[in-house]
Amino acid sequence: MKSEPDAYSWDDLVTEGEGTWDGVRNYRARNNLQAMEVGDRAFFYHSNIGKEIVGVVEISAAGLPDPTDDTGKWAAVKVRPVEKLARPVTLAEIKADPALADIELLKLSRLSVAEVRPEEWAYIMKLASSPKETR
């Protein structure tokens, strides 16, 4: 889940305790939101500034209508912060790593809500828990 940190950052979410992920206006991203269930986890990615995965969120409410949409065709979820990553995983690292060559973050880079497959999730969590220099 991407957000520009100058608009809504990881720290903003932590301060709020729970936030609504809304304003998504891409059909693939909407479908990704609609597929989410309470308890699912997602990465919080700072786009534009930083370009890095900084934390893990949990879906606390799913299947919501987007409160910023008058047409009723867009979706939203509520998220809560779970953990800040021990170290951010940068977009440059992801692009340079052959193990992540097919991640939707790269394949469909304009999506604000992208799918992460289980093996990609585990790999990114491993990267986030290891010192950058030793990988």
mmCIF file of C-alpha atoms in Angstrom:
data_model
loop_
_atom_site.group_PDB
_atom_site.id
_atom_site.type_symbol
_atom_site.label_atom_id
_atom_site.label_comp_id
_atom_site.label_asym_id
_atom_site.label_seq_id
_atom_site.Cartn_x
_atom_site.Cartn_y
_atom_site.Cartn_z
ATOM 1 C CA MET A 1 0.000 0.000 0.000
ATOM 2 C CA LYS A 2 1.639 3.186 -1.230
ATOM 3 C CA SER A 3 1.338 6.630 0.244
ATOM 4 C CA GLU A 4 3.323 9.794 -0.286
ATOM 5 C CA PRO A 5 4.825 10.480 3.136
ATOM 6 C CA ASP A 6 4.254 14.225 2.855
ATOM 7 C CA ALA A 7 0.517 13.477 2.430
ATOM 8 C CA TYR A 8 0.133 10.484 4.805
ATOM 9 C CA SER A 9 3.151 8.782 6.330
ATOM 10 C CA TRP A 10 3.842 5.745 8.486
ATOM 11 C CA ASP A 11 4.236 8.105 11.440
ATOM 12 C CA ASP A 12 0.812 9.642 10.681
ATOM 13 C CA LEU A 13 -0.769 6.182 10.806
ATOM 14 C CA VAL A 14 1.023 5.323 14.043
ATOM 15 C CA THR A 15 -0.188 8.590 15.598
ATOM 16 C CA GLU A 16 -3.789 7.913 14.501
ATOM 17 C CA GLY A 17 -3.721 4.251 15.485
ATOM 18 C CA GLU A 18 -6.023 3.361 12.589
ATOM 19 C CA GLY A 19 -6.482 4.920 9.175
ATOM 20 C CA THR A 20 -8.806 4.588 6.211
ATOM 21 C CA TRP A 21 -7.170 3.626 2.933
ATOM 22 C CA ASP A 22 -9.318 5.461 0.416
ATOM 23 C CA GLY A 23 -9.041 7.632 -2.678
ATOM 24 C CA VAL A 24 -7.852 4.766 -4.899
ATOM 25 C CA ARG A 25 -8.945 5.322 -8.511
ATOM 26 C CA ASN A 26 -7.383 2.427 -10.408
ATOM 27 C CA TYR A 27 -9.388 -0.729 -11.111
ATOM 28 C CA ARG A 28 -6.562 -3.192 -10.386
ATOM 29 C CA ALA A 29 -5.742 -1.403 -7.115
ATOM 30 C CA ARG A 30 -9.459 -1.364 -6.237
ATOM 31 C CA ASN A 31 -9.657 -5.106 -6.878
ATOM 32 C CA ASN A 32 -6.668 -5.610 -4.592
ATOM 33 C CA LEU A 33 -8.445 -3.604 -1.874
ATOM 34 C CA GLN A 34 -11.648 -5.588 -2.367
ATOM 35 C CA ALA A 35 -9.735 -8.866 -1.989
ATOM 36 C CA MET A 36 -8.435 -7.878 1.451
ATOM 37 C CA GLU A 37 -9.918 -9.427 4.578
ATOM 38 C CA VAL A 38 -9.720 -8.443 8.227
ATOM 39 C CA GLY A 39 -6.422 -9.723 9.613
ATOM 40 C CA ASP A 40 -4.575 -9.609 6.287
ATOM 41 C CA ARG A 41 -1.272 -7.795 6.392
ATOM 42 C CA ALA A 42 0.205 -5.348 3.908
ATOM 43 C CA PHE A 43 3.377 -3.387 3.506
ATOM 44 C CA PHE A 44 3.304 0.380 4.002
ATOM 45 C CA TYR A 45 5.379 1.909 1.215
ATOM 46 C CA HIS A 46 6.511 5.527 1.127
ATOM 47 C CA SER A 47 6.211 6.594 -2.503
ATOM 48 C CA ASN A 48 7.615 9.662 -4.202
ATOM 49 C CA ILE A 49 9.762 10.664 -1.193
ATOM 50 C CA GLY A 50 11.863 7.831 0.191
ATOM 51 C CA LYS A 51 10.601 5.102 -2.151
ATOM 52 C CA GLU A 52 10.862 2.375 0.449
ATOM 53 C CA ILE A 53 8.825 -0.150 2.390
ATOM 54 C CA VAL A 54 8.800 1.144 5.954
ATOM 55 C CA GLY A 55 6.264 -0.913 7.877
ATOM 56 C CA VAL A 56 3.595 -3.582 8.123
ATOM 57 C CA VAL A 57 -0.100 -2.824 8.561
ATOM 58 C CA GLU A 58 -3.053 -5.074 9.340
ATOM 59 C CA ILE A 59 -6.467 -4.753 7.756
ATOM 60 C CA SER A 60 -8.853 -3.873 10.593
ATOM 61 C CA ALA A 61 -12.000 -3.361 8.480
ATOM 62 C CA ALA A 62 -12.553 -4.671 4.957
ATOM 63 C CA GLY A 63 -15.116 -4.293 2.194
ATOM 64 C CA LEU A 64 -15.852 -0.650 2.900
ATOM 65 C CA PRO A 65 -17.237 1.813 0.369
ATOM 66 C CA ASP A 66 -14.785 4.613 -0.313
ATOM 67 C CA PRO A 67 -16.020 7.642 1.643
ATOM 68 C CA THR A 68 -14.461 9.968 -0.954
ATOM 69 C CA ASP A 69 -16.485 8.411 -3.800
ATOM 70 C CA ASP A 70 -20.008 9.512 -4.701
ATOM 71 C CA THR A 71 -20.407 6.859 -7.416
ATOM 72 C CA GLY A 72 -20.197 3.820 -5.134
ATOM 73 C CA LYS A 73 -17.744 1.952 -7.377
ATOM 74 C CA TRP A 74 -14.543 2.443 -5.362
ATOM 75 C CA ALA A 75 -13.401 0.546 -2.283
ATOM 76 C CA ALA A 76 -11.640 1.290 0.981
ATOM 77 C CA VAL A 77 -10.254 -0.569 3.988
ATOM 78 C CA LYS A 78 -9.132 0.435 7.449
ATOM 79 C CA VAL A 79 -5.585 -0.360 8.536
ATOM 80 C CA ARG A 80 -3.677 -0.412 11.811
ATOM 81 C CA PRO A 81 0.098 -0.301 12.189
ATOM 82 C CA VAL A 82 1.663 -3.615 13.207
ATOM 83 C CA GLU A 83 5.382 -2.940 13.090
ATOM 84 C CA LYS A 84 7.927 -0.590 11.671
ATOM 85 C CA LEU A 85 10.517 -2.562 9.719
ATOM 86 C CA ALA A 86 13.891 -2.941 11.415
ATOM 87 C CA ARG A 87 15.269 -1.296 8.306
ATOM 88 C CA PRO A 88 13.398 0.052 5.272
ATOM 89 C CA VAL A 89 13.640 -1.912 2.029
ATOM 90 C CA THR A 90 14.216 0.547 -0.790
ATOM 91 C CA LEU A 91 12.806 0.488 -4.292
ATOM 92 C CA ALA A 92 16.379 0.433 -5.618
ATOM 93 C CA GLU A 93 17.056 -2.775 -3.648
ATOM 94 C CA ILE A 94 13.859 -4.365 -4.928
ATOM 95 C CA LYS A 95 14.682 -3.449 -8.538
ATOM 96 C CA ALA A 96 18.216 -4.821 -8.216
ATOM 97 C CA ASP A 97 17.183 -8.156 -6.688
ATOM 98 C CA PRO A 98 16.377 -10.944 -9.198
ATOM 99 C CA ALA A 99 14.263 -12.712 -6.545
ATOM 100 C CA LEU A 100 11.794 -9.802 -6.737
ATOM 101 C CA ALA A 101 11.807 -9.294 -10.511
ATOM 102 C CA ASP A 102 8.132 -10.240 -10.860
ATOM 103 C CA ILE A 103 6.715 -8.321 -7.890
ATOM 104 C CA GLU A 104 3.676 -6.259 -8.822
ATOM 105 C CA LEU A 105 5.301 -3.171 -7.271
ATOM 106 C CA LEU A 106 7.684 -3.232 -10.253
ATOM 107 C CA LYS A 107 5.465 -4.751 -12.942
ATOM 108 C CA LEU A 108 2.582 -2.318 -12.319
ATOM 109 C CA SER A 109 4.505 0.472 -10.656
ATOM 110 C CA ARG A 110 1.700 3.054 -10.772
ATOM 111 C CA LEU A 111 -0.594 0.984 -8.535
ATOM 112 C CA SER A 112 -1.217 2.431 -5.094
ATOM 113 C CA VAL A 113 -2.299 -0.988 -3.793
ATOM 114 C CA ALA A 114 -0.289 -3.861 -5.260
ATOM 115 C CA GLU A 115 -0.412 -7.595 -4.609
ATOM 116 C CA VAL A 116 2.513 -9.224 -2.810
ATOM 117 C CA ARG A 117 2.790 -12.993 -3.119
ATOM 118 C CA PRO A 118 3.679 -15.020 0.014
ATOM 119 C CA GLU A 119 7.209 -15.826 -1.170
ATOM 120 C CA GLU A 120 7.827 -12.131 -1.970
ATOM 121 C CA TRP A 121 6.504 -11.159 1.477
ATOM 122 C CA ALA A 122 8.838 -13.588 3.237
ATOM 123 C CA TYR A 123 11.798 -12.436 1.164
ATOM 124 C CA ILE A 124 11.163 -8.728 1.856
ATOM 125 C CA MET A 125 10.760 -9.422 5.575
ATOM 126 C CA LYS A 126 14.103 -11.238 5.490
ATOM 127 C CA LEU A 127 15.725 -8.255 3.754
ATOM 128 C CA ALA A 128 14.240 -5.870 6.320
ATOM 129 C CA SER A 129 15.672 -7.863 9.207
ATOM 130 C CA SER A 130 19.200 -8.122 7.837
ATOM 131 C CA PRO A 131 21.868 -5.432 7.675
ATOM 132 C CA LYS A 132 22.052 -3.968 4.190
ATOM 133 C CA GLU A 133 25.817 -4.485 3.937
ATOM 134 C CA THR A 134 25.727 -8.264 4.493
ATOM 135 C CA ARG A 135 23.290 -9.226 1.779
#
